[in-house]
Coordinates of C-alpha atoms in Angstrom, one line a residue:
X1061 CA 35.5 -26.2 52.7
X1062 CA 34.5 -22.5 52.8
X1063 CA 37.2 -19.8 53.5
X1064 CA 36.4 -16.6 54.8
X1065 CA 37.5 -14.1 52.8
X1066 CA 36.1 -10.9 54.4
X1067 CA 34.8 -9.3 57.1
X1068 CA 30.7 -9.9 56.8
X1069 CA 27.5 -10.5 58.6
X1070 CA 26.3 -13.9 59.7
X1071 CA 23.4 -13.1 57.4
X1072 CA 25.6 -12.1 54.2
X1073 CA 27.9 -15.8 54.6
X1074 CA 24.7 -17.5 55.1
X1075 CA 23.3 -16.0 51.6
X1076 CA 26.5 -17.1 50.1
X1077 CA 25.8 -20.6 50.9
X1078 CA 21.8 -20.6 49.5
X1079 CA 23.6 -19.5 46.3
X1080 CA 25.7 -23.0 46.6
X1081 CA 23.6 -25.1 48.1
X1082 CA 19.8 -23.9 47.1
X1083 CA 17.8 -23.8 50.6
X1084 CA 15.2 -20.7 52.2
X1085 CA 15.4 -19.6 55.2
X1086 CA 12.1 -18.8 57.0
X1087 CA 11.0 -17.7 60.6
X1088 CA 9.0 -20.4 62.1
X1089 CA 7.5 -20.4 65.7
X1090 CA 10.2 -17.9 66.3
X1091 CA 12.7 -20.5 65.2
X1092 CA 14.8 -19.7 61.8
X1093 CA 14.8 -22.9 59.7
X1094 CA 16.4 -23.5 56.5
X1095 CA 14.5 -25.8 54.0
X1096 CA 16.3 -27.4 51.0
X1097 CA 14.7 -26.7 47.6
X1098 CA 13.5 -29.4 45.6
X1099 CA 10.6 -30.3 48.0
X1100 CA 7.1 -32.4 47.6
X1101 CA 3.6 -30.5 47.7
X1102 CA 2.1 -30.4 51.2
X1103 CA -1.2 -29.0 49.8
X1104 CA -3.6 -29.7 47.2
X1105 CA -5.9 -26.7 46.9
X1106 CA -9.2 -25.9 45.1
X1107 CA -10.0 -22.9 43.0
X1108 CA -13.5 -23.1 45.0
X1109 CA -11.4 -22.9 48.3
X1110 CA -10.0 -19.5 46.7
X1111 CA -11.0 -16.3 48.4
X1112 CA -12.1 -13.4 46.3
X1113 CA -11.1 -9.8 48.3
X1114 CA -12.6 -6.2 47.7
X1115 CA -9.9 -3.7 47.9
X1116 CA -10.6 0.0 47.3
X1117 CA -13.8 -1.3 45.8
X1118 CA -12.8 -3.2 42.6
X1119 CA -13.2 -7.0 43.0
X1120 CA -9.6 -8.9 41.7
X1121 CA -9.6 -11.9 40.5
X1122 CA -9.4 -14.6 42.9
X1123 CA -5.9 -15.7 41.1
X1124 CA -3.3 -13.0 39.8
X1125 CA -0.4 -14.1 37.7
X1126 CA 2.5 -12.2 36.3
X1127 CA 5.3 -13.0 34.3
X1128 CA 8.4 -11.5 34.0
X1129 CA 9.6 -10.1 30.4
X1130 CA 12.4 -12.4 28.9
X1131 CA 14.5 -9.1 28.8
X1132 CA 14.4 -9.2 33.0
X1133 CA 15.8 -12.6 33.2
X1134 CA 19.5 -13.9 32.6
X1135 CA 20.6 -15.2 29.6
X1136 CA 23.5 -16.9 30.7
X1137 CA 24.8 -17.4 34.8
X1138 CA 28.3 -18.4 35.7
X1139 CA 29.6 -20.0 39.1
X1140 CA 33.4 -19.2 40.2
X1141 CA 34.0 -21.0 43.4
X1142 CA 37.2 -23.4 44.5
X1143 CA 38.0 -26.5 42.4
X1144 CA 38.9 -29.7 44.6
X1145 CA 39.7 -31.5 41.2
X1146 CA 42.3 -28.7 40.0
X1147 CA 44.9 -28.3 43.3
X1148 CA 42.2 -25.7 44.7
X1149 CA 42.8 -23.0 41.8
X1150 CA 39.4 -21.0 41.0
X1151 CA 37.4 -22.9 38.5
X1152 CA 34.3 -21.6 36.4
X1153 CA 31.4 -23.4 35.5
X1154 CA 28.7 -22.0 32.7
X1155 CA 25.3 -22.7 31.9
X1156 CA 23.6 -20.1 29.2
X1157 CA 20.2 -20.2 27.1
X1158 CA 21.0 -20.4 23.2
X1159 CA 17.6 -19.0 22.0
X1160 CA 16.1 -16.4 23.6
X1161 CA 15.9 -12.3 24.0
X1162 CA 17.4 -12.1 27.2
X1163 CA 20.8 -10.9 27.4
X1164 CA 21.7 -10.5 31.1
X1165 CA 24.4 -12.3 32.6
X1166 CA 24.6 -13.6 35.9
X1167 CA 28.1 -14.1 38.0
X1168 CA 28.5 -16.0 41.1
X1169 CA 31.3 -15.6 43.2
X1170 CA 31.9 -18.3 46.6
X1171 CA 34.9 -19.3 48.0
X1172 CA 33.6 -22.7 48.5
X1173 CA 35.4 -26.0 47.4
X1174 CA 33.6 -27.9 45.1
X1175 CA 34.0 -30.3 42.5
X1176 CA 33.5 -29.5 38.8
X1177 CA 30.0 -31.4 38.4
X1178 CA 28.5 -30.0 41.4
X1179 CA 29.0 -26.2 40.2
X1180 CA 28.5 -27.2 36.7
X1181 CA 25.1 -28.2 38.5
X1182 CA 24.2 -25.7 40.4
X1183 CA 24.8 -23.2 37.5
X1184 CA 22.0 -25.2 35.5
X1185 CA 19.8 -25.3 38.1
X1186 CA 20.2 -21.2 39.3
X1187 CA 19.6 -20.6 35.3
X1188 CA 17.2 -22.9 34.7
X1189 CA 15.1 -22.0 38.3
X1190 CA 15.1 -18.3 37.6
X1191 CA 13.4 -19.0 34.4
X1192 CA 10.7 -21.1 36.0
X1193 CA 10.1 -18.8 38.6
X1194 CA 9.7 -15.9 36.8
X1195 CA 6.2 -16.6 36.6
X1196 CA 4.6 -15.4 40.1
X1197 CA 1.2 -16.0 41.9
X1198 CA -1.2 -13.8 44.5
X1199 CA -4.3 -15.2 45.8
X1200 CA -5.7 -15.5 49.8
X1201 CA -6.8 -18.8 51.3
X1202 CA -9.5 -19.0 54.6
X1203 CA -8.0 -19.4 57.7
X1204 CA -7.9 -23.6 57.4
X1205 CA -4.8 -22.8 55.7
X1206 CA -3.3 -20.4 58.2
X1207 CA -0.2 -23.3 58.8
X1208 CA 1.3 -22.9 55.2
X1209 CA 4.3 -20.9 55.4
X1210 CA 6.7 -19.4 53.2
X1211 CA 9.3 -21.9 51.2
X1212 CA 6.1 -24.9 51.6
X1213 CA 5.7 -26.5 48.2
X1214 CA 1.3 -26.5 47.2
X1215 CA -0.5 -27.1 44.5
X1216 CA -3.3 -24.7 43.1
X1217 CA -6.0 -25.9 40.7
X1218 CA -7.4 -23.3 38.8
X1219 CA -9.8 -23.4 35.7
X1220 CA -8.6 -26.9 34.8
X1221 CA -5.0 -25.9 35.5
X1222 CA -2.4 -27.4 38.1
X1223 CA 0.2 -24.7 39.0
X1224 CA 2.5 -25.9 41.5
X1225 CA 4.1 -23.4 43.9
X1226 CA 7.2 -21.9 45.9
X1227 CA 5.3 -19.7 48.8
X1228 CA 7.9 -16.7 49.1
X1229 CA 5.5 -14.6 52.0
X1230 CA 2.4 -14.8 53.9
X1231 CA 0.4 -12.4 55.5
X1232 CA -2.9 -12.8 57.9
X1233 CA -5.3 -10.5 57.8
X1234 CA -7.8 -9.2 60.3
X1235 CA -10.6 -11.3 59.5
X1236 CA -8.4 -14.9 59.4
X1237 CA -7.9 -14.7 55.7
X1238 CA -4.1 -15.4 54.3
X1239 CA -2.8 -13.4 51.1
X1240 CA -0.2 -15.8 49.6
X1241 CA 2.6 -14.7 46.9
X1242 CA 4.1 -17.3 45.2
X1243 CA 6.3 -18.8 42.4
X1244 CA 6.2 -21.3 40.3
X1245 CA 8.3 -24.5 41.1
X1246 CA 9.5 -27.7 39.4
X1247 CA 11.4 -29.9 41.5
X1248 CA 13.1 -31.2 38.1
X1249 CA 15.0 -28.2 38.3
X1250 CA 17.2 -29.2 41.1
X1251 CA 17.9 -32.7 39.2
X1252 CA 20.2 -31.6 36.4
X1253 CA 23.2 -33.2 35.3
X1254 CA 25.8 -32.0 32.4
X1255 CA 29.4 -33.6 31.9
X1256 CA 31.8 -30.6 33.8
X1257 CA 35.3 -30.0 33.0
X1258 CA 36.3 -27.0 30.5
X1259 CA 33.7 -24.8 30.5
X1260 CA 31.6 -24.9 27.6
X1261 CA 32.1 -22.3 24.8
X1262 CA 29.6 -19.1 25.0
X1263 CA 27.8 -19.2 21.8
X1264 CA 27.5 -15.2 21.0
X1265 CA 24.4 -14.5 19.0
X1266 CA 25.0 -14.7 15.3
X1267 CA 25.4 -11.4 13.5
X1268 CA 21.8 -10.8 11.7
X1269 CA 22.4 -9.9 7.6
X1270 CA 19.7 -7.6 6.8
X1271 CA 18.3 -7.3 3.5
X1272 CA 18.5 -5.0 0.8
X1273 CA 15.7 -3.4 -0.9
X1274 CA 16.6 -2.8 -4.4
X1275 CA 14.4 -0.8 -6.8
X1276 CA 15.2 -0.9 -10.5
X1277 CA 15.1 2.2 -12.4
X1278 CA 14.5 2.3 -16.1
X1279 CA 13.8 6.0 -16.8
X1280 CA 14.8 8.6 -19.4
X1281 CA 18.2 9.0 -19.8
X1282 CA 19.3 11.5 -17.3
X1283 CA 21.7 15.2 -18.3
X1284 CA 24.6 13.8 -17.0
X1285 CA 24.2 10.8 -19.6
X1286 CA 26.4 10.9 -22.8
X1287 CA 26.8 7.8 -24.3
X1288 CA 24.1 6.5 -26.6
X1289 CA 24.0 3.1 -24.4
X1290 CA 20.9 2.0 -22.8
X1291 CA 21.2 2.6 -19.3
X1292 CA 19.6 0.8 -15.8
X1293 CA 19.6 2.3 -12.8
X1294 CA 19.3 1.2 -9.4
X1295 CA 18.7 2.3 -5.7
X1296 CA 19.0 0.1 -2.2
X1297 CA 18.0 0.3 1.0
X1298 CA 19.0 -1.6 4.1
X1299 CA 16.3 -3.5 5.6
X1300 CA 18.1 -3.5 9.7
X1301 CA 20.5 -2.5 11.1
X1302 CA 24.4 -3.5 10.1
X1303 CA 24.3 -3.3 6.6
X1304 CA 27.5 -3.4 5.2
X1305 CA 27.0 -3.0 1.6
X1306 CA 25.5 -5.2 -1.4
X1307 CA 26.2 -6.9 -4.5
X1308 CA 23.4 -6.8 -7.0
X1309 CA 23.5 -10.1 -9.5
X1310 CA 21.4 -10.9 -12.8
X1311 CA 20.8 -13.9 -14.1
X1312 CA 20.3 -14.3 -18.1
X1313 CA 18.9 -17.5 -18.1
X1314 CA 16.3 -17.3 -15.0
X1315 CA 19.4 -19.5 -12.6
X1316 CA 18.0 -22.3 -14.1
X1317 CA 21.1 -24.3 -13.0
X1318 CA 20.3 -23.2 -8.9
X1319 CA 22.0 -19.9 -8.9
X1320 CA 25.5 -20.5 -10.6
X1321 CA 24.3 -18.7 -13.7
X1322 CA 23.9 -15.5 -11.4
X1323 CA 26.9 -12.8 -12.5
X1324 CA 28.1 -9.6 -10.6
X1325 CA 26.1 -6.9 -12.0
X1326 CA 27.5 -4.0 -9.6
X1327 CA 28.5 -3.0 -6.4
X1328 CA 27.2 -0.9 -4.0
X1329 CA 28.1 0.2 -0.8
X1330 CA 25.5 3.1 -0.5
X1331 CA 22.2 3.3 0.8
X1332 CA 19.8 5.6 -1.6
X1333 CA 17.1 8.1 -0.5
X1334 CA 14.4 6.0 -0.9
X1335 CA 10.7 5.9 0.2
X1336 CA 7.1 5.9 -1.0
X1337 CA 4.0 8.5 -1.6
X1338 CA 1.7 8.7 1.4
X1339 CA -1.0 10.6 -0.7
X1340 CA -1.4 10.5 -4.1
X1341 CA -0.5 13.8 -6.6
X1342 CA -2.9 14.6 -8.7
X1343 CA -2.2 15.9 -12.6
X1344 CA -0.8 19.3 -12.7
X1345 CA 0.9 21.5 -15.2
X1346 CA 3.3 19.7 -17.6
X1347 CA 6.3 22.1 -18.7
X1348 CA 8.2 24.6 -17.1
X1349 CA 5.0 25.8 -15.2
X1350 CA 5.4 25.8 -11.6
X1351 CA 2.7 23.4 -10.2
X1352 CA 1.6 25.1 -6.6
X1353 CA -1.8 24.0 -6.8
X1354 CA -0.6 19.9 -5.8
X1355 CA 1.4 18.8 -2.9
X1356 CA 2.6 14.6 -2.2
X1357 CA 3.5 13.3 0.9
X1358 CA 6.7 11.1 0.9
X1359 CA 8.3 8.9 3.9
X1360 CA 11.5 8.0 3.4
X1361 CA 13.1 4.5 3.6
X1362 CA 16.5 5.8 4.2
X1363 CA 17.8 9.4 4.2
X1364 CA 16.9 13.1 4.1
X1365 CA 15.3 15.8 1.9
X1366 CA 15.7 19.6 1.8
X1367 CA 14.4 22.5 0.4
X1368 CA 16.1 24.6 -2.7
X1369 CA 15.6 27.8 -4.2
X1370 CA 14.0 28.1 -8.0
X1371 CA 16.7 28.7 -9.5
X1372 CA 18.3 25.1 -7.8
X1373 CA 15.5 23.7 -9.4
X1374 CA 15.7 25.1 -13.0
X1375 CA 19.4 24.4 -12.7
X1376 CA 18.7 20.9 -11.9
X1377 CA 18.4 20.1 -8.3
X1378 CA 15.7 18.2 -6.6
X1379 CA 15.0 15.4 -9.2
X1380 CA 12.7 12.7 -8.1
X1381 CA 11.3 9.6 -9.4
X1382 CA 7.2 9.4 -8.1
X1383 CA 6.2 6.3 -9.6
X1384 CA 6.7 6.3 -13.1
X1385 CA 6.4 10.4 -13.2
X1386 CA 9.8 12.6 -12.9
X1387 CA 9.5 15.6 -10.9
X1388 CA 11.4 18.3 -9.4
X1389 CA 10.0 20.6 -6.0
X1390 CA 11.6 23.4 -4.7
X1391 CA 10.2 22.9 -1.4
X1392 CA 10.7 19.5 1.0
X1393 CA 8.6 20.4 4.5
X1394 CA 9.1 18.2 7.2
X1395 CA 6.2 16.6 8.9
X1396 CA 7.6 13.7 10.8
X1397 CA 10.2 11.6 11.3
X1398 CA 11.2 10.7 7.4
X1399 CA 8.2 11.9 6.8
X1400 CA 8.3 14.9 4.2
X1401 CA 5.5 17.2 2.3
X1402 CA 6.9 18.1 -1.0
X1403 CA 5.6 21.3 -2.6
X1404 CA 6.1 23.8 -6.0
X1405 CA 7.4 21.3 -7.7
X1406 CA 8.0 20.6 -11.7
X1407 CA 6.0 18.2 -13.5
X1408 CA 6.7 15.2 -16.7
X1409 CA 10.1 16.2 -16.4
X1410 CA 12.5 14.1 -19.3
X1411 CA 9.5 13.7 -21.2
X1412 CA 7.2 12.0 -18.6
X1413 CA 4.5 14.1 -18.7
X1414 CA 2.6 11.2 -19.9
X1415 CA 2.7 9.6 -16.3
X1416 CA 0.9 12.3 -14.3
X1417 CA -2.3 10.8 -14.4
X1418 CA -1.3 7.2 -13.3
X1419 CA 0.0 8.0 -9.3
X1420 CA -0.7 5.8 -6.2
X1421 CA -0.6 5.3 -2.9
X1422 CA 2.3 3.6 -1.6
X1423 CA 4.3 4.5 -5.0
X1424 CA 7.7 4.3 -5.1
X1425 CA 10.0 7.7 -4.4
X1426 CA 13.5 7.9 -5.7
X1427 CA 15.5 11.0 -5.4
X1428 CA 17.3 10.5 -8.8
X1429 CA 21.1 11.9 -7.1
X1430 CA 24.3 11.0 -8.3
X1431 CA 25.0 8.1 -6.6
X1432 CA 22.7 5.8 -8.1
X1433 CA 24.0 2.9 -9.1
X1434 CA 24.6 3.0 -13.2
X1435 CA 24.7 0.1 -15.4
X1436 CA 25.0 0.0 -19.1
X1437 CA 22.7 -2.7 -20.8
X1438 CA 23.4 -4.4 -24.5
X1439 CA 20.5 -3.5 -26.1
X1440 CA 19.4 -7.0 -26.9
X1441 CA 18.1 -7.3 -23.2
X1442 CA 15.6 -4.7 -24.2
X1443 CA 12.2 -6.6 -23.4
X1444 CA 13.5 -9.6 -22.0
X1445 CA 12.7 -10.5 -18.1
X1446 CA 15.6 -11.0 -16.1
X1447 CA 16.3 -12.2 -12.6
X1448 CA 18.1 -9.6 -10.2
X1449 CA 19.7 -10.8 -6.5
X1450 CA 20.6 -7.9 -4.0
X1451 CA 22.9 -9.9 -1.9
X1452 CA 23.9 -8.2 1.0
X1453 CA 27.5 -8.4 2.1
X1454 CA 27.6 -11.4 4.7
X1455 CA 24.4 -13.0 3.2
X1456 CA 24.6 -16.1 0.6
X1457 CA 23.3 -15.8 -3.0
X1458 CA 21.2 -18.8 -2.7
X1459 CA 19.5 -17.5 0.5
X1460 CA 18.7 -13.8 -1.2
X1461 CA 15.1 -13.7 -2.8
X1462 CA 15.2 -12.9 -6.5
X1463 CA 13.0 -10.3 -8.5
X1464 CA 12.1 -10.3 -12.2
X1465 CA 12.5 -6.9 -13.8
X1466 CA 12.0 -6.2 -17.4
X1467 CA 13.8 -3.4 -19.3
X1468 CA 12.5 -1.4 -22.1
X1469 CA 14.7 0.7 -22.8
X1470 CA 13.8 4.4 -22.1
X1471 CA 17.0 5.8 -22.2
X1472 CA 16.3 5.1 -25.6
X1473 CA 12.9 5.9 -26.4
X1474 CA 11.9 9.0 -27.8
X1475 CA 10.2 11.9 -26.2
X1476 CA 6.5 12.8 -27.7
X1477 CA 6.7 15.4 -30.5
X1478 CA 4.8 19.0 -29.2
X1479 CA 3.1 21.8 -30.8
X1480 CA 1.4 19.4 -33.0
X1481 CA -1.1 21.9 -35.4
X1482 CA -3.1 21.6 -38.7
X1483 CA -4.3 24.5 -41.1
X1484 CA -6.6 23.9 -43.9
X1485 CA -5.8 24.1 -47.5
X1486 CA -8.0 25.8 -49.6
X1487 CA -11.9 25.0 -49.0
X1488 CA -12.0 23.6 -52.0
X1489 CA -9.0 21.3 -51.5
X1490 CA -9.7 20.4 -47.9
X1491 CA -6.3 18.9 -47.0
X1492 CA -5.2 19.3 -43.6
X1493 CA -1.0 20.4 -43.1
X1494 CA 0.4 18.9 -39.9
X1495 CA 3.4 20.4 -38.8
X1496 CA 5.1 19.5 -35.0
X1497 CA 8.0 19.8 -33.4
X1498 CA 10.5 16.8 -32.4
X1499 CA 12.3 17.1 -29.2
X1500 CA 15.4 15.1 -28.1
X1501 CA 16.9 12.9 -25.2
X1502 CA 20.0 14.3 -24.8
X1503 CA 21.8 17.2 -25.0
X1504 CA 18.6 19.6 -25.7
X1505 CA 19.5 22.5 -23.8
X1506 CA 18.7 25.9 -25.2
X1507 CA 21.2 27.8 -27.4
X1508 CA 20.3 30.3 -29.8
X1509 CA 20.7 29.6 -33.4
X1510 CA 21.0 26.1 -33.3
X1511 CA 18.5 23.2 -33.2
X1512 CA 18.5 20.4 -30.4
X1513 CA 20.8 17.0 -31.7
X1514 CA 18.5 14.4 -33.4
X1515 CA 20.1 11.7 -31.5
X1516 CA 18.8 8.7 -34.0
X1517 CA 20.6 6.9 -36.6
X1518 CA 17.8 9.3 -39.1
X1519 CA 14.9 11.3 -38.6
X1520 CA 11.5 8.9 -38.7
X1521 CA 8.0 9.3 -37.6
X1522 CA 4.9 7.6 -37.8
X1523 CA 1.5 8.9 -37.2
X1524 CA -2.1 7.5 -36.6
X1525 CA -5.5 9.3 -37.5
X1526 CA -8.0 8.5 -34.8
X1527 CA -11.8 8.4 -34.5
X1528 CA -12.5 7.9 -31.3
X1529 CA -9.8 5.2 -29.8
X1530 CA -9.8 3.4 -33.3
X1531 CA -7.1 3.4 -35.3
X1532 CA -8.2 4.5 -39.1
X1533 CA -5.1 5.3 -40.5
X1534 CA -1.4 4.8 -39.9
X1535 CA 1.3 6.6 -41.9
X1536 CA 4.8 5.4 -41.2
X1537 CA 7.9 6.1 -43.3
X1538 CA 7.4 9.9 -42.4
X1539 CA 11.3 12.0 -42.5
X1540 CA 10.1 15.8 -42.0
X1541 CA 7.9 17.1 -38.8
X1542 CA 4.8 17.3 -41.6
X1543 CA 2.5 15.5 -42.8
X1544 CA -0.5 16.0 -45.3
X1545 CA -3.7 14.7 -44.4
X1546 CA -5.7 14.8 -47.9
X1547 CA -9.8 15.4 -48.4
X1548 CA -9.7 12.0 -50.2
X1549 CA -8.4 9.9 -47.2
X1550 CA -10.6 11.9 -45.1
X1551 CA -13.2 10.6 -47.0
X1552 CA -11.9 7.2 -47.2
X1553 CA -11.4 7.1 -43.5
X1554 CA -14.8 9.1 -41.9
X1555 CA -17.0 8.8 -45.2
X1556 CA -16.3 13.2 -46.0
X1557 CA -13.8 15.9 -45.3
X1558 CA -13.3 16.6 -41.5
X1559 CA -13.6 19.8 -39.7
X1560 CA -11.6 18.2 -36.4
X1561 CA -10.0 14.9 -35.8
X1562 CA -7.2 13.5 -33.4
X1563 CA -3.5 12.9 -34.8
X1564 CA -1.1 10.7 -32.6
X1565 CA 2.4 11.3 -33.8
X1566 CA 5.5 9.2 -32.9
X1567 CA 8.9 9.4 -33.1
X1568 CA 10.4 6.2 -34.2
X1569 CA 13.8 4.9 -32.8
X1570 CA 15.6 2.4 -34.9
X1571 CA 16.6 0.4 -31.4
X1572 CA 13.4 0.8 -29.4
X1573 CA 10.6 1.6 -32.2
X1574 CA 8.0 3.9 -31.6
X1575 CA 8.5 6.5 -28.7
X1576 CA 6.0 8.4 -26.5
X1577 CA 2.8 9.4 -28.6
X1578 CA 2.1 13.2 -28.9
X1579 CA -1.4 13.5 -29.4
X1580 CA -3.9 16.8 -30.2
X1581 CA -6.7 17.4 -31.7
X1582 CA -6.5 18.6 -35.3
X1583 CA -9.3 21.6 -35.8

């Protein structure tokens, strides 16, 4: 049965039905025929039988094939028509694609009665046939061909190659030739069968977890940190789109036991500005001296930068982490899209002047804000490798690669002494005086008339005489910012007295040992 549902042209029901019933129509010897799909080859062709043309004067190729993207085709086609089997109530029939980028969807509407399998059937076949035929063919044959007309099944052999073909049009040319578009056909596509009834459920594609970049931060302790704990930081980034947040896990014993050893370490559900260095900054000027002779290029990862005034700098703004160096710029130029020129900038802040000299491409940058994530550590995981899990919110511990990440403890590591200096005792003596000056991790902001906190359970230094990059002598046990260097153990270390030598001073910490060397040369 078929009911009429509208007013329409003979040529509008008669499309209705090819949708139902899979048949061409084509003008034949000014008769209209309609073929069934699903037919035999009539014609085996050769690629030697192939004629090249000469259009505009560039010579094709005697075969031309295109394909249509995935993103043009349907994912999923659905047939409403008249169920016999369910007292004539409308009935819907599904067939979809599980695993590919398409994501059109295809609805056909006929009032025709039919019986669950045969829509179920034709809705495989209009799914599966628009697949197959996305792939489409142009070539011209001589004029011994001139009876093969559109919806003819033929076979083309090409380089080796059997492509067999739907003809869609035809078109004679002056001189006899025939240019032929086709499609490709597999008359196992009309030959489906999959049980009907309820239509099957739509499989929606899965929700992708993306993954979190984490970057562990073990820096000097920051202005904003009080306590005397040793402190890890750490920055993420999503890695797509959908990110929802992350936990970050450790494991103490490397999840020996297949992740069940891995405990919650924090929460986050904040992305960090986060990139790397696309050039590499050079040393500059340690200090408070404005460095405007070096610029870095940064692109970010996530998030924005901006440009501040001086005073926002000296006051604290714009802190970065470049690699292992902490700077500050007063100037953040856009260049592209993330992509940032950072300029005037501060350099070795927190003591890491030591770092300028060790910058590369593709460094990490970390704007050190407030929102980094803030752990405090027992200090007995000071030099011991750990495992650490970003596990985004949706994803699965076991699934989520680890990292190993080591902490040392610079929250708790001493800066370098400065202004280390020597003067001479009397020539005849020849003892050098060493006097420097300690500086502190925390709390070592300038007020007059009182000196920076020692922050240390006492007040320790050792030192090391150099000659060269050897060692010759190591004092330790030292409790003042001095330290006498006499003729005698000049003697005993460089055979005489010494007009210049280099002094490497240390402050020592009685959690972390030795700090950051200060180092000068003693003349």
């Amino acid at each position: 049965g078929y009911v009429v549902m509208q007013v329409m042209s003979c040529r509008d029901r008669i499309e209705q039905l090819q949708s139902m019933y899979n048949f061409d129509a084509v003008e034949s010897d000014g008769l209209t025929k309609f073929v069934p799909r699903g037919g035999q080859s009539i014609a085996s062709i050769a690629q030697d039988e192939l004629v090249p043309t000469n259009r505009g004067g560039n010579t094709r190729d005697q075969l031309e094939i295109t394909r249509k993207q995935e993103l043009e085709l349907p994912q999923q086609v659905s047939i409403t028509y008249i169920s016999r089997t369910a007292n004539y109530d409308p009935g819907t029939q599904l067939s979809q694609r599980q695993t590919v980028l398409a994501r059109d969807v295809v609805g056909i509407n006929v009032p025709v009665i039919a019986t669950d399998q045969y829509a179920k059937s034709i809705a495989d076949i209009t799914l599966y046939n628009a697949w197959v035929s996305r792939v489409a063919f142009k070539f011209t044959l001589p004029p011994k061909y001139s009876r093969i007309e559109p919806t003819d099944i033929i076979t083309l052999t090409v380089d080796g190659v059997a492509y067999v073909m739907r003809v869609t049009s035809t078109k004679i040319e002056r001189n006899g030739v025939m240019e032929v578009s086709a499609v490709a056909e597999d008359v196992s596509t009309y030959d489906f069968y999959t049980p009907p009834g309820v239509a099957p459920p739509i499989t929606q594609p899965g929700t992708v977890i993306p993954g979190t970049r984490l970057e562990l931060i073990d820096i000097p302790a920051l202005p904003n940190d009080t306590d005397p704990a040793g402190i890890l930081r750490a920055a993420v980034v999503a890695q797509g789109e959908n990110w929802q947040g992350a936990v970050i896990y450790r494991s103490d014993d490397g999840g020996e036991t297949g992740g069940n050893t891995f405990l919650v370490l924090s929460a986050v559900n904040t992305e960090h500005t986060l990139g790397g260095a696309v050039t590499v900054l050079p040393a500059g000027p340690a200090g408070n001296l404005w460095d405007d002779g070096s610029t870095v290029d940064v692109v970010l990862q996530h998030g924005t930068l901006s440009s501040i005034t001086d005073l926002g700098v000296l006051n604290g703004g714009n802190v970065a982490l470049l690699g292992n160096e902490i700077i500050q710029f007063a100037n953040a130029t856009l260049l592209a899209d993330q992509k940032y020129r950072l300029s005037r900038l501060l350099r070795g802040r927190l003591g890491t002047e030591h770092e300028q000299g060790t910058h590369a491409l593709g460094e990490r940058f970390i704007l050190l804000a407030a929102n980094l994530v803030r752990v405090a550590l027992q200090n007995s995981l000071i030099g011991l490798a750990r495992h650490y899990k970003p596990v985004t919110v949706g994803g699965t511990l076991a699934t989520t690669p680890e990292q190993t990440f080591t902490y040392t403890g610079k929250t708790l590591r001493p800066y370098s002494p400065v202004n280390i200096k020597g003067t001479r005792h009397a020539p005849a003596a020849n003892d050098w005086t060493i006097n420097w000056i300690r500086r502190t991790r925390l709390g070592g902001e300038w007020r007059d008339g009182v000196d920076v906190p020692l922050n240390e359970q006492s007040e320790l230094y050792h030192a090391q005489i150099m000659n060269g990059v050897t060692v010759v002598r190591t004092v330790e046990g030292i409790t003042t910012p001095s330290l006498v260097y006499t003729a005698a153990q000049q003697v005993a270390d460089f055979g005489a007295v010494q007009t210049s030598f280099t002094l490497k001073v240390y402050q020592v910490s009685a959690i972390v040992g030795r700090g950051v060397p200060g180092q000068a040369t003693i003349s």
